[in-house]
Amino acid sequence: MNNLHELILHRRSIRKYSEEHISPECVKIILEAALVAPSSKGKMPCQFVVIEDKNVLTELANSKDFGTKPLESCPLAVVVTSNPEISDCWVEDASIAAIFMQLQAEDCGLGSCWIQIANRLKEDGTSSEDYVRNLLSIPDEIRILCIVTFGKKDEDRKPYDPEKCKWEKIHIGKWRTEN
Ligand SMILES: Cc1cc2nc3c(=O)[nH]c(=O)nc-3n(C[C@H](O)[C@H](O)[C@H](O)COP(=O)(O)O)c2cc1C
């Protein structure tokens, strides 16, 4: 895609991927996007766990009872972690890193999906975050915000139509209840 606005409109969550392999060049620039994402005070509190092993991806799909479908077919997932001891903006910093990767993936012609892990529970009431932490040996002081899946798209999603934007959510100059 040769224009950022078009790319933003075309990015949709993709939950079904083909078997096709992702080139090492694309994997590298997706991870680069995470590593150059802006962070509060430039503290860069995030670290990322890259998963390509199908067995581990299947185990990650059990991290909560719903919303993990993309992990069933993706060839690549990145676990996005952040250290609250380094930054009080750890959630914001990790979120920006995640969306930077998603936008870079779209530009590589790949689909992606955010799978929320922080504040989510497994069916038995135990924490999704603890499950992922134990599975991947992530230290206790590190928080796990989400997992982002990547792969060649195997479903068609319509791009956003800018004509349908809810302009009433934009307030010019001051908050206005009626537009
Ligand atoms: C904070 C956050 C958490 C999300 N968690 C999940 C999730 O656990 N599973 C999933 O399939 N999609 C998840 N999504 C993707 C949203 O469902 C999706 O972005 C939303 O429905 C809008 O669709 P779009 O991404 O195609 O524009 C999440 C997105 C965000 C930003």
PDB file of C-alpha atoms and ligand atoms in Angstrom:
ATOM      1  CA  MET A   1       0.000   0.000   0.000  1.00  0.00           C
ATOM      2  CA  ASN A   2       1.455   3.358  -0.935  1.00  0.00           C
ATOM      3  CA  ASN A   3      -0.475   5.672   1.328  1.00  0.00           C
ATOM      4  CA  LEU A   4      -0.903   5.618   5.109  1.00  0.00           C
ATOM      5  CA  HIS A   5      -4.555   6.714   5.021  1.00  0.00           C
ATOM      6  CA  GLU A   6      -5.471   3.819   2.679  1.00  0.00           C
ATOM      7  CA  LEU A   7      -3.535   1.412   4.883  1.00  0.00           C
ATOM      8  CA  ILE A   8      -5.390   2.592   7.996  1.00  0.00           C
ATOM      9  CA  LEU A   9      -8.757   2.108   6.269  1.00  0.00           C
ATOM     10  CA  HIS A  10      -7.800  -1.378   5.030  1.00  0.00           C
ATOM     11  CA  ARG A  11      -6.447  -2.747   8.326  1.00  0.00           C
ATOM     12  CA  ARG A  12      -9.048  -5.099   9.797  1.00  0.00           C
ATOM     13  CA  SER A  13      -8.664  -7.817  12.408  1.00  0.00           C
ATOM     14  CA  ILE A  14      -7.915 -11.060  10.575  1.00  0.00           C
ATOM     15  CA  ARG A  15      -8.780 -14.257  12.420  1.00  0.00           C
ATOM     16  CA  LYS A  16      -8.128 -16.855   9.685  1.00  0.00           C
ATOM     17  CA  TYR A  17      -4.726 -17.310   8.054  1.00  0.00           C
ATOM     18  CA  SER A  18      -3.394 -19.489   5.225  1.00  0.00           C
ATOM     19  CA  GLU A  19      -0.548 -21.954   5.803  1.00  0.00           C
ATOM     20  CA  GLU A  20       1.774 -19.645   3.888  1.00  0.00           C
ATOM     21  CA  HIS A  21       5.068 -18.809   5.481  1.00  0.00           C
ATOM     22  CA  ILE A  22       5.933 -15.181   6.415  1.00  0.00           C
ATOM     23  CA  SER A  23       9.240 -14.029   4.923  1.00  0.00           C
ATOM     24  CA  PRO A  24      12.073 -13.362   7.390  1.00  0.00           C
ATOM     25  CA  GLU A  25      12.276  -9.789   5.977  1.00  0.00           C
ATOM     26  CA  CYS A  26       8.648  -9.124   6.988  1.00  0.00           C
ATOM     27  CA  VAL A  27       9.139 -10.692  10.423  1.00  0.00           C
ATOM     28  CA  LYS A  28      12.166  -8.445  10.902  1.00  0.00           C
ATOM     29  CA  ILE A  29      10.455  -5.182   9.966  1.00  0.00           C
ATOM     30  CA  ILE A  30       7.358  -6.032  12.045  1.00  0.00           C
ATOM     31  CA  LEU A  31       9.639  -6.486  15.081  1.00  0.00           C
ATOM     32  CA  GLU A  32      11.549  -3.328  14.152  1.00  0.00           C
ATOM     33  CA  ALA A  33       8.235  -1.427  14.223  1.00  0.00           C
ATOM     34  CA  ALA A  34       7.708  -2.633  17.812  1.00  0.00           C
ATOM     35  CA  LEU A  35      11.214  -1.621  18.814  1.00  0.00           C
ATOM     36  CA  VAL A  36      10.940   1.938  17.440  1.00  0.00           C
ATOM     37  CA  ALA A  37       7.426   2.634  18.764  1.00  0.00           C
ATOM     38  CA  PRO A  38       7.138   5.786  20.878  1.00  0.00           C
ATOM     39  CA  SER A  39       7.089   5.375  24.655  1.00  0.00           C
ATOM     40  CA  SER A  40       6.579   7.710  27.605  1.00  0.00           C
ATOM     41  CA  LYS A  41       9.828   9.535  28.422  1.00  0.00           C
ATOM     42  CA  GLY A  42      11.510   7.267  25.843  1.00  0.00           C
ATOM     43  CA  LYS A  43      11.784   4.555  28.521  1.00  0.00           C
ATOM     44  CA  MET A  44      10.908   1.674  26.163  1.00  0.00           C
ATOM     45  CA  PRO A  45       9.589  -0.713  28.864  1.00  0.00           C
ATOM     46  CA  CYS A  46       8.357  -3.374  26.403  1.00  0.00           C
ATOM     47  CA  GLN A  47       9.815  -6.753  25.467  1.00  0.00           C
ATOM     48  CA  PHE A  48       8.404  -9.200  22.948  1.00  0.00           C
ATOM     49  CA  VAL A  49       8.267 -13.001  22.744  1.00  0.00           C
ATOM     50  CA  VAL A  50       8.158 -14.307  19.164  1.00  0.00           C
ATOM     51  CA  ILE A  51       6.346 -17.611  18.696  1.00  0.00           C
ATOM     52  CA  GLU A  52       6.413 -19.673  15.498  1.00  0.00           C
ATOM     53  CA  ASP A  53       6.182 -23.166  17.015  1.00  0.00           C
ATOM     54  CA  LYS A  54       2.726 -24.588  16.144  1.00  0.00           C
ATOM     55  CA  ASN A  55       2.502 -26.543  19.418  1.00  0.00           C
ATOM     56  CA  VAL A  56       3.130 -23.402  21.471  1.00  0.00           C
ATOM     57  CA  LEU A  57       0.637 -21.420  19.341  1.00  0.00           C
ATOM     58  CA  THR A  58      -1.958 -24.117  20.091  1.00  0.00           C
ATOM     59  CA  GLU A  59      -1.182 -23.868  23.808  1.00  0.00           C
ATOM     60  CA  LEU A  60      -1.521 -20.071  23.649  1.00  0.00           C
ATOM     61  CA  ALA A  61      -4.969 -20.569  22.097  1.00  0.00           C
ATOM     62  CA  ASN A  62      -6.000 -22.070  25.480  1.00  0.00           C
ATOM     63  CA  SER A  63      -5.100 -18.873  27.340  1.00  0.00           C
ATOM     64  CA  LYS A  64      -8.786 -17.887  27.598  1.00  0.00           C
ATOM     65  CA  ASP A  65     -12.122 -19.448  26.740  1.00  0.00           C
ATOM     66  CA  PHE A  66     -12.969 -17.239  23.753  1.00  0.00           C
ATOM     67  CA  GLY A  67     -11.328 -14.690  21.488  1.00  0.00           C
ATOM     68  CA  THR A  68      -8.264 -16.791  20.692  1.00  0.00           C
ATOM     69  CA  LYS A  69      -9.326 -18.178  17.284  1.00  0.00           C
ATOM     70  CA  PRO A  70      -6.549 -16.342  15.361  1.00  0.00           C
ATOM     71  CA  LEU A  71      -3.967 -18.405  17.281  1.00  0.00           C
ATOM     72  CA  GLU A  72      -5.364 -21.602  15.732  1.00  0.00           C
ATOM     73  CA  SER A  73      -4.158 -20.810  12.196  1.00  0.00           C
ATOM     74  CA  CYS A  74      -1.489 -18.089  12.448  1.00  0.00           C
ATOM     75  CA  PRO A  75       2.129 -18.952  11.584  1.00  0.00           C
ATOM     76  CA  LEU A  76       3.482 -16.193  13.847  1.00  0.00           C
ATOM     77  CA  ALA A  77       2.452 -14.530  17.100  1.00  0.00           C
ATOM     78  CA  VAL A  78       4.204 -11.900  19.164  1.00  0.00           C
ATOM     79  CA  VAL A  79       3.522 -11.733  22.914  1.00  0.00           C
ATOM     80  CA  VAL A  80       3.661  -8.074  23.951  1.00  0.00           C
ATOM     81  CA  THR A  81       5.011  -7.522  27.464  1.00  0.00           C
ATOM     82  CA  SER A  82       5.870  -4.410  29.434  1.00  0.00           C
ATOM     83  CA  ASN A  83       7.556  -3.602  32.740  1.00  0.00           C
ATOM     84  CA  PRO A  84       5.517  -1.395  35.157  1.00  0.00           C
ATOM     85  CA  GLU A  85       8.654  -0.953  37.290  1.00  0.00           C
ATOM     86  CA  ILE A  86      10.210   0.920  34.345  1.00  0.00           C
ATOM     87  CA  SER A  87       7.199   2.993  33.324  1.00  0.00           C
ATOM     88  CA  ASP A  88       3.824   3.996  34.759  1.00  0.00           C
ATOM     89  CA  CYS A  89       2.675   4.205  31.108  1.00  0.00           C
ATOM     90  CA  TRP A  90       3.414   0.521  30.490  1.00  0.00           C
ATOM     91  CA  VAL A  91      -0.056  -0.179  29.040  1.00  0.00           C
ATOM     92  CA  GLU A  92       0.055   2.782  26.666  1.00  0.00           C
ATOM     93  CA  ASP A  93       3.601   1.952  25.534  1.00  0.00           C
ATOM     94  CA  ALA A  94       2.764  -1.713  24.916  1.00  0.00           C
ATOM     95  CA  SER A  95      -0.450  -0.764  23.080  1.00  0.00           C
ATOM     96  CA  ILE A  96       1.412   1.551  20.732  1.00  0.00           C
ATOM     97  CA  ALA A  97       4.034  -1.129  20.033  1.00  0.00           C
ATOM     98  CA  ALA A  98       1.236  -3.612  19.237  1.00  0.00           C
ATOM     99  CA  ILE A  99      -0.564  -1.308  16.806  1.00  0.00           C
ATOM    100  CA  PHE A 100       2.736  -0.307  15.165  1.00  0.00           C
ATOM    101  CA  MET A 101       3.326  -4.010  14.438  1.00  0.00           C
ATOM    102  CA  GLN A 102      -0.230  -4.375  13.102  1.00  0.00           C
ATOM    103  CA  LEU A 103       0.179  -1.430  10.738  1.00  0.00           C
ATOM    104  CA  GLN A 104       3.588  -2.664   9.558  1.00  0.00           C
ATOM    105  CA  ALA A 105       2.092  -6.115   8.936  1.00  0.00           C
ATOM    106  CA  GLU A 106      -0.685  -4.583   6.827  1.00  0.00           C
ATOM    107  CA  ASP A 107       1.964  -2.792   4.783  1.00  0.00           C
ATOM    108  CA  CYS A 108       3.678  -6.178   4.233  1.00  0.00           C
ATOM    109  CA  GLY A 109       0.355  -7.499   2.852  1.00  0.00           C
ATOM    110  CA  LEU A 110      -0.300  -9.541   6.001  1.00  0.00           C
ATOM    111  CA  GLY A 111      -3.260  -9.753   8.346  1.00  0.00           C
ATOM    112  CA  SER A 112      -3.054  -9.410  12.117  1.00  0.00           C
ATOM    113  CA  CYS A 113      -5.211  -9.572  15.233  1.00  0.00           C
ATOM    114  CA  TRP A 114      -4.827  -8.328  18.821  1.00  0.00           C
ATOM    115  CA  ILE A 115      -5.647 -10.977  21.468  1.00  0.00           C
ATOM    116  CA  GLN A 116      -6.135  -9.389  24.886  1.00  0.00           C
ATOM    117  CA  ILE A 117      -4.394 -11.185  27.777  1.00  0.00           C
ATOM    118  CA  ALA A 118      -4.163  -8.657  30.648  1.00  0.00           C
ATOM    119  CA  ASN A 119      -7.325  -8.640  32.838  1.00  0.00           C
ATOM    120  CA  ARG A 120      -8.705 -11.766  31.136  1.00  0.00           C
ATOM    121  CA  LEU A 121      -9.575 -15.113  32.741  1.00  0.00           C
ATOM    122  CA  LYS A 122      -9.596 -18.723  31.641  1.00  0.00           C
ATOM    123  CA  GLU A 123     -12.838 -20.683  31.893  1.00  0.00           C
ATOM    124  CA  ASP A 124     -11.792 -22.076  35.313  1.00  0.00           C
ATOM    125  CA  GLY A 125     -11.411 -18.519  36.691  1.00  0.00           C
ATOM    126  CA  THR A 126      -7.586 -18.506  36.694  1.00  0.00           C
ATOM    127  CA  SER A 127      -5.697 -15.636  35.081  1.00  0.00           C
ATOM    128  CA  SER A 128      -4.874 -15.738  31.356  1.00  0.00           C
ATOM    129  CA  GLU A 129      -1.773 -13.713  32.103  1.00  0.00           C
ATOM    130  CA  ASP A 130      -0.466 -16.307  34.608  1.00  0.00           C
ATOM    131  CA  TYR A 131      -1.130 -19.078  32.083  1.00  0.00           C
ATOM    132  CA  VAL A 132       0.939 -17.306  29.384  1.00  0.00           C
ATOM    133  CA  ARG A 133       3.595 -16.349  31.965  1.00  0.00           C
ATOM    134  CA  ASN A 134       4.066 -19.997  33.030  1.00  0.00           C
ATOM    135  CA  LEU A 135       3.994 -21.308  29.473  1.00  0.00           C
ATOM    136  CA  LEU A 136       6.703 -18.901  28.263  1.00  0.00           C
ATOM    137  CA  SER A 137       8.734 -18.476  31.514  1.00  0.00           C
ATOM    138  CA  ILE A 138       8.012 -14.728  31.676  1.00  0.00           C
ATOM    139  CA  PRO A 139       9.299 -13.172  34.950  1.00  0.00           C
ATOM    140  CA  ASP A 140       6.763 -12.111  37.624  1.00  0.00           C
ATOM    141  CA  GLU A 141       7.516  -8.362  37.401  1.00  0.00           C
ATOM    142  CA  ILE A 142       6.703  -8.291  33.670  1.00  0.00           C
ATOM    143  CA  ARG A 143       3.074  -7.683  32.608  1.00  0.00           C
ATOM    144  CA  ILE A 144       1.621  -9.356  29.523  1.00  0.00           C
ATOM    145  CA  LEU A 145      -0.736  -7.032  27.672  1.00  0.00           C
ATOM    146  CA  CYS A 146      -1.657  -8.990  24.561  1.00  0.00           C
ATOM    147  CA  ILE A 147      -0.615 -11.391  21.855  1.00  0.00           C
ATOM    148  CA  VAL A 148      -0.636 -10.160  18.251  1.00  0.00           C
ATOM    149  CA  THR A 149      -1.115 -12.816  15.563  1.00  0.00           C
ATOM    150  CA  PHE A 150       0.188 -12.436  12.003  1.00  0.00           C
ATOM    151  CA  GLY A 151      -0.169 -14.298   8.712  1.00  0.00           C
ATOM    152  CA  LYS A 152      -1.343 -14.293   5.110  1.00  0.00           C
ATOM    153  CA  LYS A 153      -5.042 -13.444   5.142  1.00  0.00           C
ATOM    154  CA  ASP A 154      -7.455 -16.301   4.504  1.00  0.00           C
ATOM    155  CA  GLU A 155     -10.622 -14.223   4.867  1.00  0.00           C
ATOM    156  CA  ASP A 156     -11.882 -11.072   3.175  1.00  0.00           C
ATOM    157  CA  ARG A 157     -12.752  -8.122   5.379  1.00  0.00           C
ATOM    158  CA  LYS A 158     -14.172  -4.906   3.992  1.00  0.00           C
ATOM    159  CA  PRO A 159     -12.051  -1.813   4.516  1.00  0.00           C
ATOM    160  CA  TYR A 160     -13.552   0.973   6.621  1.00  0.00           C
ATOM    161  CA  ASP A 161     -15.730   3.419   4.676  1.00  0.00           C
ATOM    162  CA  PRO A 162     -14.765   6.970   5.699  1.00  0.00           C
ATOM    163  CA  GLU A 163     -18.294   8.063   4.703  1.00  0.00           C
ATOM    164  CA  LYS A 164     -19.548   6.125   7.758  1.00  0.00           C
ATOM    165  CA  CYS A 165     -17.311   7.891  10.288  1.00  0.00           C
ATOM    166  CA  LYS A 166     -19.246   9.114  13.337  1.00  0.00           C
ATOM    167  CA  TRP A 167     -18.334  12.777  13.101  1.00  0.00           C
ATOM    168  CA  GLU A 168     -20.653  13.537  16.064  1.00  0.00           C
ATOM    169  CA  LYS A 169     -17.850  12.136  18.254  1.00  0.00           C
ATOM    170  CA  ILE A 170     -15.627  15.010  17.212  1.00  0.00           C
ATOM    171  CA  HIS A 171     -16.102  18.205  19.217  1.00  0.00           C
ATOM    172  CA  ILE A 172     -14.610  21.353  17.766  1.00  0.00           C
ATOM    173  CA  GLY A 173     -13.370  23.954  20.236  1.00  0.00           C
ATOM    174  CA  LYS A 174     -15.375  22.614  23.219  1.00  0.00           C
ATOM    175  CA  TRP A 175     -17.554  19.640  24.121  1.00  0.00           C
ATOM    176  CA  ARG A 176     -20.946  19.946  22.467  1.00  0.00           C
ATOM    177  CA  THR A 177     -23.813  17.622  23.489  1.00  0.00           C
ATOM    178  CA  GLU A 178     -25.731  18.293  20.263  1.00  0.00           C
ATOM    179  CA  ASN A 179     -23.992  18.562  16.945  1.00  0.00           C
TER     180      ASN A 179
HETATM  181  C1  LIG B   1      -7.662  -3.773  23.357  1.00  0.00           C
HETATM  182  C2  LIG B   1      -8.132  -4.759  22.311  1.00  0.00           C
HETATM  183  C3  LIG B   1      -8.426  -6.053  22.672  1.00  0.00           C
HETATM  184  C4  LIG B   1      -8.837  -6.986  21.700  1.00  0.00           C
HETATM  185  N1  LIG B   1      -9.001  -8.299  22.062  1.00  0.00           N
HETATM  186  C5  LIG B   1      -9.315  -9.208  21.103  1.00  0.00           C
HETATM  187  C6  LIG B   1      -9.339 -10.591  21.432  1.00  0.00           C
HETATM  188  O1  LIG B   1      -9.059 -11.006  22.548  1.00  0.00           O
HETATM  189  N2  LIG B   1      -9.673 -11.452  20.435  1.00  0.00           N
HETATM  190  C7  LIG B   1      -9.955 -11.045  19.154  1.00  0.00           C
HETATM  191  O2  LIG B   1     -10.250 -11.899  18.312  1.00  0.00           O
HETATM  192  N3  LIG B   1      -9.929  -9.728  18.830  1.00  0.00           N
HETATM  193  C8  LIG B   1      -9.582  -8.812  19.756  1.00  0.00           C
HETATM  194  N4  LIG B   1      -9.456  -7.497  19.425  1.00  0.00           N
HETATM  195  C9  LIG B   1      -9.789  -7.043  18.058  1.00  0.00           C
HETATM  196  C10 LIG B   1     -11.116  -6.284  18.076  1.00  0.00           C
HETATM  197  O3  LIG B   1     -12.172  -7.198  18.266  1.00  0.00           O
HETATM  198  C11 LIG B   1     -11.263  -5.514  16.755  1.00  0.00           C
HETATM  199  O4  LIG B   1     -10.208  -4.570  16.642  1.00  0.00           O
HETATM  200  C12 LIG B   1     -12.597  -4.781  16.680  1.00  0.00           C
HETATM  201  O5  LIG B   1     -13.671  -5.701  16.626  1.00  0.00           O
HETATM  202  C13 LIG B   1     -12.674  -3.878  15.439  1.00  0.00           C
HETATM  203  O6  LIG B   1     -12.430  -4.617  14.255  1.00  0.00           O
HETATM  204  P1  LIG B   1     -11.212  -4.275  13.271  1.00  0.00           P
HETATM  205  O7  LIG B   1      -9.924  -4.537  14.003  1.00  0.00           O
HETATM  206  O8  LIG B   1     -11.404  -5.202  12.094  1.00  0.00           O
HETATM  207  O9  LIG B   1     -11.293  -2.833  12.888  1.00  0.00           O
HETATM  208  C14 LIG B   1      -9.023  -6.572  20.356  1.00  0.00           C
HETATM  209  C15 LIG B   1      -8.724  -5.248  20.002  1.00  0.00           C
HETATM  210  C16 LIG B   1      -8.265  -4.361  20.951  1.00  0.00           C
HETATM  211  C17 LIG B   1      -7.886  -2.950  20.522  1.00  0.00           C
END
